[in-house]
mmCIF file of C-alpha atoms in Angstrom:
data_model
loop_
_atom_site.group_PDB
_atom_site.id
_atom_site.type_symbol
_atom_site.label_atom_id
_atom_site.label_comp_id
_atom_site.label_asym_id
_atom_site.label_seq_id
_atom_site.Cartn_x
_atom_site.Cartn_y
_atom_site.Cartn_z
ATOM 1 C CA MET A 1 -57.963 12.658 2.614
ATOM 2 C CA THR A 2 -56.465 9.314 3.527
ATOM 3 C CA THR A 3 -53.751 8.784 6.082
ATOM 4 C CA PRO A 4 -50.657 6.792 5.197
ATOM 5 C CA THR A 5 -50.663 3.226 6.374
ATOM 6 C CA SER A 6 -48.033 1.939 8.743
ATOM 7 C CA ALA A 7 -46.487 -0.093 5.918
ATOM 8 C CA ARG A 8 -46.286 2.975 3.705
ATOM 9 C CA ARG A 9 -44.720 5.082 6.492
ATOM 10 C CA ASN A 10 -42.177 2.309 7.119
ATOM 11 C CA ALA A 11 -41.363 2.101 3.414
ATOM 12 C CA GLU A 12 -40.896 5.868 3.206
ATOM 13 C CA ALA A 13 -38.701 5.830 6.314
ATOM 14 C CA ALA A 14 -36.585 3.044 4.793
ATOM 15 C CA ILE A 15 -36.139 5.018 1.579
ATOM 16 C CA ALA A 16 -35.122 8.126 3.527
ATOM 17 C CA HIS A 17 -32.677 6.085 5.615
ATOM 18 C CA ARG A 18 -31.061 4.563 2.510
ATOM 19 C CA ALA A 19 -30.679 8.043 1.036
ATOM 20 C CA ARG A 20 -28.947 9.292 4.220
ATOM 21 C CA VAL A 21 -26.643 6.255 4.297
ATOM 22 C CA THR A 22 -25.775 6.721 0.629
ATOM 23 C CA LEU A 23 -24.769 10.337 1.290
ATOM 24 C CA CYS A 24 -22.917 9.633 4.555
ATOM 25 C CA PRO A 25 -19.169 10.341 4.040
ATOM 26 C CA THR A 26 -18.136 7.737 6.628
ATOM 27 C CA ASN A 27 -20.248 5.036 5.025
ATOM 28 C CA ARG A 28 -18.968 5.927 1.572
ATOM 29 C CA LEU A 29 -15.330 5.727 2.699
ATOM 30 C CA LEU A 30 -15.779 2.505 4.683
ATOM 31 C CA GLU A 31 -17.460 0.963 1.662
ATOM 32 C CA ARG A 32 -14.289 1.594 -0.375
ATOM 33 C CA ILE A 33 -11.587 0.771 2.181
ATOM 34 C CA GLY A 34 -13.556 -2.261 3.318
ATOM 35 C CA GLU A 35 -13.240 -3.873 -0.099
ATOM 36 C CA ARG A 36 -11.337 -7.141 -0.062
ATOM 37 C CA TRP A 37 -7.915 -6.128 -1.424
ATOM 38 C CA VAL A 38 -7.722 -2.460 -0.446
ATOM 39 C CA ALA A 39 -5.957 -2.844 2.920
ATOM 40 C CA LEU A 40 -3.322 -5.113 1.361
ATOM 41 C CA LEU A 41 -2.779 -2.665 -1.500
ATOM 42 C CA PHE A 42 -2.347 0.181 0.981
ATOM 43 C CA LYS A 43 0.122 -1.911 2.986
ATOM 44 C CA GLU A 44 2.221 -2.503 -0.118
ATOM 45 C CA LEU A 45 1.980 1.039 -1.480
ATOM 46 C CA ALA A 46 2.724 2.606 1.919
ATOM 47 C CA GLU A 47 6.294 1.353 1.391
ATOM 48 C CA GLY A 48 6.558 3.213 -1.907
ATOM 49 C CA PRO A 49 5.542 2.951 -5.565
ATOM 50 C CA ARG A 50 5.064 -0.544 -6.968
ATOM 51 C CA ARG A 51 4.716 -1.990 -10.420
ATOM 52 C CA TYR A 52 1.557 -3.920 -11.182
ATOM 53 C CA GLY A 53 3.451 -7.233 -11.219
ATOM 54 C CA GLU A 54 4.925 -6.519 -7.780
ATOM 55 C CA LEU A 55 1.457 -5.856 -6.416
ATOM 56 C CA ALA A 56 0.122 -9.026 -8.024
ATOM 57 C CA ARG A 57 2.930 -11.100 -6.453
ATOM 58 C CA ALA A 58 2.421 -9.467 -3.055
ATOM 59 C CA ILE A 59 -1.316 -10.211 -3.152
ATOM 60 C CA PRO A 60 -1.464 -13.658 -4.761
ATOM 61 C CA GLY A 61 -5.092 -14.282 -3.784
ATOM 62 C CA ALA A 62 -6.347 -11.425 -5.944
ATOM 63 C CA SER A 63 -7.169 -12.272 -9.517
ATOM 64 C CA GLN A 64 -5.831 -9.976 -12.226
ATOM 65 C CA LYS A 65 -9.366 -8.738 -12.872
ATOM 66 C CA MET A 66 -10.068 -7.926 -9.209
ATOM 67 C CA LEU A 67 -6.699 -6.281 -8.654
ATOM 68 C CA THR A 68 -7.154 -4.145 -11.773
ATOM 69 C CA GLN A 69 -10.687 -3.141 -10.763
ATOM 70 C CA THR A 70 -9.535 -2.259 -7.256
ATOM 71 C CA VAL A 71 -6.628 -0.060 -8.348
ATOM 72 C CA ARG A 72 -8.871 1.668 -10.886
ATOM 73 C CA ARG A 73 -11.448 2.486 -8.189
ATOM 74 C CA LEU A 74 -8.720 3.780 -5.859
ATOM 75 C CA GLU A 75 -7.294 5.879 -8.690
ATOM 76 C CA ARG A 76 -10.763 7.269 -9.421
ATOM 77 C CA ASP A 77 -11.112 8.177 -5.732
ATOM 78 C CA GLY A 78 -7.793 10.064 -5.862
ATOM 79 C CA LEU A 79 -6.102 7.672 -3.424
ATOM 80 C CA LEU A 80 -3.447 6.389 -5.812
ATOM 81 C CA THR A 81 -1.824 7.340 -9.062
ATOM 82 C CA ARG A 82 -1.072 5.207 -12.071
ATOM 83 C CA THR A 83 1.982 6.173 -14.076
ATOM 84 C CA VAL A 84 2.581 4.616 -17.485
ATOM 85 C CA THR A 85 6.148 4.688 -18.790
ATOM 86 C CA PRO A 86 6.500 3.887 -22.489
ATOM 87 C CA ALA A 87 8.837 0.945 -22.843
ATOM 88 C CA VAL A 88 8.762 -2.578 -24.168
ATOM 89 C CA PRO A 89 6.870 -3.895 -22.322
ATOM 90 C CA VAL A 90 5.001 -0.866 -21.008
ATOM 91 C CA ARG A 91 5.866 -0.080 -17.396
ATOM 92 C CA VAL A 92 2.971 0.799 -15.087
ATOM 93 C CA ASP A 93 3.666 2.067 -11.570
ATOM 94 C CA TYR A 94 1.176 2.711 -8.786
ATOM 95 C CA ALA A 95 1.747 5.034 -5.836
ATOM 96 C CA LEU A 96 -0.342 6.520 -3.071
ATOM 97 C CA THR A 97 -1.302 10.153 -3.511
ATOM 98 C CA PRO A 98 -0.941 12.522 -0.545
ATOM 99 C CA LEU A 99 -4.642 11.854 0.122
ATOM 100 C CA GLY A 100 -4.004 8.106 0.071
ATOM 101 C CA GLN A 101 -0.955 8.505 2.314
ATOM 102 C CA SER A 102 -3.103 10.370 4.840
ATOM 103 C CA LEU A 103 -5.298 7.268 5.086
ATOM 104 C CA VAL A 104 -2.407 4.893 5.888
ATOM 105 C CA PRO A 105 -2.349 5.629 9.660
ATOM 106 C CA VAL A 106 -6.089 4.939 9.834
ATOM 107 C CA ILE A 107 -5.701 1.580 8.104
ATOM 108 C CA GLU A 108 -2.698 0.732 10.306
ATOM 109 C CA THR A 109 -4.770 1.514 13.422
ATOM 110 C CA VAL A 110 -7.609 -0.717 12.238
ATOM 111 C CA THR A 111 -5.078 -3.459 11.451
ATOM 112 C CA ARG A 112 -3.574 -3.278 14.955
ATOM 113 C CA TRP A 113 -7.022 -3.343 16.532
ATOM 114 C CA ALA A 114 -8.007 -6.371 14.446
ATOM 115 C CA GLU A 115 -4.820 -8.240 15.342
ATOM 116 C CA GLN A 116 -5.374 -7.556 19.056
ATOM 117 C CA HIS A 117 -9.067 -8.463 19.112
ATOM 118 C CA ILE A 118 -9.662 -11.139 16.463
ATOM 119 C CA GLY A 119 -9.427 -13.872 19.111
ATOM 120 C CA GLN A 120 -12.241 -12.265 21.092
ATOM 121 C CA ILE A 121 -14.370 -11.900 17.991
ATOM 122 C CA GLU A 122 -13.828 -15.537 17.020
ATOM 123 C CA ALA A 123 -14.664 -16.692 20.568
ATOM 124 C CA ALA A 124 -17.863 -14.631 20.540
ATOM 125 C CA ARG A 125 -18.852 -16.083 17.164
ATOM 126 C CA GLU A 126 -18.242 -19.640 18.339
ATOM 127 C CA ALA A 127 -20.283 -19.040 21.495
ATOM 128 C CA HIS A 128 -23.098 -17.444 19.513
ATOM 129 C CA ASP A 129 -23.166 -20.260 16.973
ATOM 130 C CA ALA A 130 -23.251 -22.819 19.792
ATOM 131 C CA GLY A 131 -26.166 -20.988 21.397
ATOM 132 C CA ARG A 132 -24.353 -20.061 24.592
ATOM 133 C CA PRO A 133 -23.473 -16.665 26.040
ATOM 134 C CA ALA A 134 -20.186 -15.261 24.915
ATOM 135 C CA GLN A 135 -17.451 -15.468 27.540
ATOM 136 C CA VAL A 136 -15.008 -13.146 25.873
ATOM 137 C CA PRO A 137 -12.078 -11.886 27.945
ATOM 138 C CA SER A 138 -11.929 -8.130 28.377
ATOM 139 C CA ALA A 139 -10.009 -6.111 25.869
ATOM 140 C CA PRO A 140 -6.313 -5.628 26.534
ATOM 141 C CA GLY A 141 -5.105 -2.104 27.217
ATOM 142 C CA PRO A 142 -3.731 0.171 24.487
#
């Protein structure tokens, strides 16, 4: 009987780790809400239902394809609804579901944290890139 080599044990450990990460609820959620346009969509939809064109104007950097893909993924996840009203042209409205609305305070908290700390992060990056220790001021209070 042979014993597994170190490389084989490492490979097996990596596979097991990837499986745990794939199943991790936190990782799965952060993967979705960390997508490029999601926070901006939530910001817009937190104010109430919006038509597709309103969302497109509010998020001008998103291409039609990316915006469409993003709202479809959020709809699939049960975070927003898509309502089609027959008219000429067809009217399509998007709104947060109760599940999506429950996520708004979390996104708002992350947004506030980012706004308060982005200067420190940028300073740390600059110091790191210049090869010197980061001299980042301490975090401000809540």
